[in-house]
PDB file of C-alpha atoms in Angstrom:
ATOM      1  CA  UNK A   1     155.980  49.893 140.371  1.00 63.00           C
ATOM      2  CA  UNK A   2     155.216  50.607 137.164  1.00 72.00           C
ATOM      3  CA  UNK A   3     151.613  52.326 136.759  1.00 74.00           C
ATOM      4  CA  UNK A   4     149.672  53.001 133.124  1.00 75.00           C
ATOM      5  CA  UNK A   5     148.825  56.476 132.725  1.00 76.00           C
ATOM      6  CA  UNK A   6     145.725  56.943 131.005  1.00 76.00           C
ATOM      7  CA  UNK A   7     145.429  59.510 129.186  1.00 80.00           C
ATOM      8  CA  UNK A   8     142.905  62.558 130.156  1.00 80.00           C
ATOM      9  CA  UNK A   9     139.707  63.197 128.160  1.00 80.00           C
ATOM     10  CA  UNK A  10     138.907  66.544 127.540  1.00 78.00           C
ATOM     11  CA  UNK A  11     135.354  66.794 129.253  1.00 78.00           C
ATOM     12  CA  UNK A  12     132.347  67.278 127.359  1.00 78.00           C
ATOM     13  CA  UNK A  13     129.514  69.013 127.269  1.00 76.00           C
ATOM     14  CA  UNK A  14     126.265  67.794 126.519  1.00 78.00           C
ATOM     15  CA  UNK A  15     124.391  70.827 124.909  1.00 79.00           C
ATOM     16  CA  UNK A  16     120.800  68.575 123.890  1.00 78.00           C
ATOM     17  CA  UNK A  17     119.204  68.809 126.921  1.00 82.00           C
ATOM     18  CA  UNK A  18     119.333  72.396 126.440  1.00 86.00           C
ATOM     19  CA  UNK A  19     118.533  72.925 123.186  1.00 87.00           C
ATOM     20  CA  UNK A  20     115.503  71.222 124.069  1.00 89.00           C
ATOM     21  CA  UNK A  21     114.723  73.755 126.511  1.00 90.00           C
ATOM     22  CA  UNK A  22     115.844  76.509 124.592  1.00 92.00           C
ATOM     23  CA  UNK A  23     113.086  75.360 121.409  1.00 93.00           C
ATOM     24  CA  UNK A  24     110.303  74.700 124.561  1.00 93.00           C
ATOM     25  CA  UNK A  25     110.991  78.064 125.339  1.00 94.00           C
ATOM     26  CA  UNK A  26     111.019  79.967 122.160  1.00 93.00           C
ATOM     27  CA  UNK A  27     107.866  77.566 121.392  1.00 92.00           C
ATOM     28  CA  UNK A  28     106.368  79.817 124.630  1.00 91.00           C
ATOM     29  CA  UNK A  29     107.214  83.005 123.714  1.00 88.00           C
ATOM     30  CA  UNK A  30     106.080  82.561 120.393  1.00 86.00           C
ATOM     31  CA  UNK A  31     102.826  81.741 121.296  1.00 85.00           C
ATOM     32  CA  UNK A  32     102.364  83.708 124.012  1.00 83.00           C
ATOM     33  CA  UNK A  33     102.973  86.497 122.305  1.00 80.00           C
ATOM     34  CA  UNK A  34      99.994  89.044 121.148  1.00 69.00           C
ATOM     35  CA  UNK A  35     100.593  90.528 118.210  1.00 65.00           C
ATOM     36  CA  UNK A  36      99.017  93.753 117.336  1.00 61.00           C
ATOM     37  CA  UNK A  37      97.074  94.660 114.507  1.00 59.00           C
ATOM     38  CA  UNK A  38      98.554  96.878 112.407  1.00 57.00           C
ATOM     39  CA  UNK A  39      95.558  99.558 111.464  1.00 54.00           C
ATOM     40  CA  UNK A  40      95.742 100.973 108.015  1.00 56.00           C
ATOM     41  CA  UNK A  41      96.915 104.242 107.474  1.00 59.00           C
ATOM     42  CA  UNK A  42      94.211 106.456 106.887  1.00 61.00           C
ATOM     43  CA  UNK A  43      95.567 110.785 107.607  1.00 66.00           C
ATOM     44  CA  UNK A  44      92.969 111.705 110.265  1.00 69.00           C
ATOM     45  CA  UNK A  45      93.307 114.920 112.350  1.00 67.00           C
ATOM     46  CA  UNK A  46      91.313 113.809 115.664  1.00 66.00           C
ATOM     47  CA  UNK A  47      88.905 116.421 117.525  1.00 70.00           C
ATOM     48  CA  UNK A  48      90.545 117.242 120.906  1.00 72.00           C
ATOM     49  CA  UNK A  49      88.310 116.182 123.409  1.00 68.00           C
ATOM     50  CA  UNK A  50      89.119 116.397 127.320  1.00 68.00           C
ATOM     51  CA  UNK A  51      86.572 114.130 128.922  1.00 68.00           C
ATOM     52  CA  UNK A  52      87.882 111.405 126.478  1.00 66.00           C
ATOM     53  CA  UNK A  53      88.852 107.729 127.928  1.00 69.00           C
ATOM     54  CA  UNK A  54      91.120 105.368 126.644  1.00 70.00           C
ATOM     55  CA  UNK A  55      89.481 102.103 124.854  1.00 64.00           C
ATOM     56  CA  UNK A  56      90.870  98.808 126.180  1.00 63.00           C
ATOM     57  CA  UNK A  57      94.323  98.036 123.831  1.00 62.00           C
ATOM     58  CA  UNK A  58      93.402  94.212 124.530  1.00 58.00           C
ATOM     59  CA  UNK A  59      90.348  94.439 122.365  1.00 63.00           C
ATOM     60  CA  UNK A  60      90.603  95.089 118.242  1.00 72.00           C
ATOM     61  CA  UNK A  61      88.828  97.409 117.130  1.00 76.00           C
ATOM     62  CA  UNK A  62      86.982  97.123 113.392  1.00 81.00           C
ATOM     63  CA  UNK A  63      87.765 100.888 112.261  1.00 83.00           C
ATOM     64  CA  UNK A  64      84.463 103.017 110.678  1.00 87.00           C
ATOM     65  CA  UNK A  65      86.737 106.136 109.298  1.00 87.00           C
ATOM     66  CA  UNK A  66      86.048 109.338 107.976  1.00 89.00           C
ATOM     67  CA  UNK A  67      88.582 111.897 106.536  1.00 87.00           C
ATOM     68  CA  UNK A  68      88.355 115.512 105.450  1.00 85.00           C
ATOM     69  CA  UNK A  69      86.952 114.738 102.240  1.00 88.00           C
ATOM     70  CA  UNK A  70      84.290 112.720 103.447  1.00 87.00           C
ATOM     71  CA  UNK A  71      85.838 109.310 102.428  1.00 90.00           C
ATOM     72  CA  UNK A  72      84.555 106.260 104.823  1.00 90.00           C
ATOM     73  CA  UNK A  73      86.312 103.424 104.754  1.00 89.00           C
ATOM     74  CA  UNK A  74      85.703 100.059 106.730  1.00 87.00           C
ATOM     75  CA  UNK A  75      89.151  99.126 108.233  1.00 83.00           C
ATOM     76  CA  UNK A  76      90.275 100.778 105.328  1.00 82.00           C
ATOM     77  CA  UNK A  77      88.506  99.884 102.437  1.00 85.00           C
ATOM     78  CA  UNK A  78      86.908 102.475 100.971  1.00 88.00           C
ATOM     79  CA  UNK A  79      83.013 102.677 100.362  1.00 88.00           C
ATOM     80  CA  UNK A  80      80.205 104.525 100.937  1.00 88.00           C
ATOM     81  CA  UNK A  81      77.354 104.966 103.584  1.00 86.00           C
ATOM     82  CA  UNK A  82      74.830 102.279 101.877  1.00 85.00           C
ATOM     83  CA  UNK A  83      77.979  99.900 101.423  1.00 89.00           C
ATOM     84  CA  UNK A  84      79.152 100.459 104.761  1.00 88.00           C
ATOM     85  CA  UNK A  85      75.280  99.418 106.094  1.00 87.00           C
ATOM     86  CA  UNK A  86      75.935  95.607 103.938  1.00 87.00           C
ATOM     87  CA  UNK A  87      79.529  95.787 104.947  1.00 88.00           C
ATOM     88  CA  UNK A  88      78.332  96.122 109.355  1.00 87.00           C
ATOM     89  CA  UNK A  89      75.439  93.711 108.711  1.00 86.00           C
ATOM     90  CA  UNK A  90      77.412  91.116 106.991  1.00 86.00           C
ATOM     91  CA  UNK A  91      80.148  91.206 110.427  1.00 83.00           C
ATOM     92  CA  UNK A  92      79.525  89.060 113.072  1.00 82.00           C
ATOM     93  CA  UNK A  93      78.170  90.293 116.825  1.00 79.00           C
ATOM     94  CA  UNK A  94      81.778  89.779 118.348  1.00 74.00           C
ATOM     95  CA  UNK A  95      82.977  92.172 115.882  1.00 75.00           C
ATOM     96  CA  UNK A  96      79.987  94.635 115.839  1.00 73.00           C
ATOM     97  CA  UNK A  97      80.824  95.284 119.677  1.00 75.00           C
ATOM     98  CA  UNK A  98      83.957  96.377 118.654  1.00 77.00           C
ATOM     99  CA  UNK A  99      83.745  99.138 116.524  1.00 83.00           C
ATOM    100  CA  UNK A 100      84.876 102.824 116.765  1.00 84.00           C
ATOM    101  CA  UNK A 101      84.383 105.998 114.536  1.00 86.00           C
ATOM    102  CA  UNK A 102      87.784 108.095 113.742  1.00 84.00           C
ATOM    103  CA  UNK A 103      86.335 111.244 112.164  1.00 86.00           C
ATOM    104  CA  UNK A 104      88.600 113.837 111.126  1.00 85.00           C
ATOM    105  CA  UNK A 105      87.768 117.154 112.447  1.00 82.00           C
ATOM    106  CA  UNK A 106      87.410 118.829 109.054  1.00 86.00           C
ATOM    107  CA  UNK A 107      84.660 116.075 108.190  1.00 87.00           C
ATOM    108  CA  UNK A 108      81.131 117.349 107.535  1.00 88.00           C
ATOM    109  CA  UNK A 109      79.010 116.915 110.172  1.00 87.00           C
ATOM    110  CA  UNK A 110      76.304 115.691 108.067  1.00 90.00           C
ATOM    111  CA  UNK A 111      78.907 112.727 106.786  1.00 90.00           C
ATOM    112  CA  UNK A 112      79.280 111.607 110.267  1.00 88.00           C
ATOM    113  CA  UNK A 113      75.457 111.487 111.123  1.00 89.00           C
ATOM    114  CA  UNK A 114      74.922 109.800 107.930  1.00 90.00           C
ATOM    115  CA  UNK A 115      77.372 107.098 109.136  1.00 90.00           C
ATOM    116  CA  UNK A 116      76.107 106.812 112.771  1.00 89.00           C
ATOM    117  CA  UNK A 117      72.558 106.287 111.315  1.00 90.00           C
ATOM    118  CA  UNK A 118      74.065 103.365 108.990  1.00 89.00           C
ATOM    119  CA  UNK A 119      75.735 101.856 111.805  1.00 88.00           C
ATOM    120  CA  UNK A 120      72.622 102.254 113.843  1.00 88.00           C
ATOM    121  CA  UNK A 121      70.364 100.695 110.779  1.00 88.00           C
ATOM    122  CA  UNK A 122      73.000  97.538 110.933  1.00 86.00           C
ATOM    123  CA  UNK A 123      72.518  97.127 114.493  1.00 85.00           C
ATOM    124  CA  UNK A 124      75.680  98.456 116.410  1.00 84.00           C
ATOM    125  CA  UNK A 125      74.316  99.484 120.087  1.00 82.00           C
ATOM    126  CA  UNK A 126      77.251 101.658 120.979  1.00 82.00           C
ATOM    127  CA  UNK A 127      80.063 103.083 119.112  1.00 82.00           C
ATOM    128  CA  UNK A 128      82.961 104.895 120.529  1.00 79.00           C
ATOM    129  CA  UNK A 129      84.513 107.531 118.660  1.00 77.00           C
ATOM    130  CA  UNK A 130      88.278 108.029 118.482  1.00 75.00           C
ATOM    131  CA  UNK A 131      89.740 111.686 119.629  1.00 73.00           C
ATOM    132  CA  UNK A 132      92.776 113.605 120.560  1.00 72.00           C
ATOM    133  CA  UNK A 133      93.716 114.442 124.029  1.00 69.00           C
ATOM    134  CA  UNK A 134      92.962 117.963 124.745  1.00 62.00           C
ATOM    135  CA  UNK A 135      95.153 120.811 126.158  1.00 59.00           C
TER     136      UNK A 135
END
């Protein structure tokens, strides 16, 4: 009895099934993914506050600063208070809920209320202000 030996594959493996699943997933994570805003960098000292709450990180906030020489910028262009009126006006409601004031706390006082009544004239309702936590 004389029987043929065959000779033995080496098995294979079939990898593009799951390099399909592999893209589907990076596909997910991709767009899944939130990716922050990246605010410009304007060198504010806060005001400590200790009542302060946190805003909600979900939501992006269109920056009104202030810094110790009295600077405001818009998300951080830089303009001044009858700019920064045209500038508010000219955003849409969505983004007029979201604004915040980051004052330094060597800005004038009378820079700040000169800002708060040109947000006011553009039509924001309420406007958080950004602070430090206190000790």
């Amino acid at each position: 009895m004389n029987f043929a030996v065959r000779k033995r594959r080496a098995p294979l493996i079939i990898i593009v099934s799951l390099v399909d699943i592999l893209i589907i997933l990076l596909i997910f994570f991709v767009v899944s993914t939130s990716f922050k805003k990246d605010q410009p960098e304007v060198k504010i000292n806060l005001p400590e506050s200790k009542t302060a709450k946190k805003l909600p990180a979900e939501l992006e906030h269109v920056i009104v600063s202030i810094d110790q020489n009295d600077e405001i910028k818009l998300d951080g262009r830089g303009m001044g208070v009858d700019e920064l009126e045209g500038a508010v006006r000219d955003l849409p409601e969505a983004r007029k809920s979201t604004l915040a004031l980051q004052a330094d706390k060597k800005a004038s006082f009378g820079t700040i209320i000169k800002v708060m009544d040109a947000l006011k004239l553009a039509g924001v309702r309420n406007l958080p202000a950004f602070t430090s936590e206190g000790k």
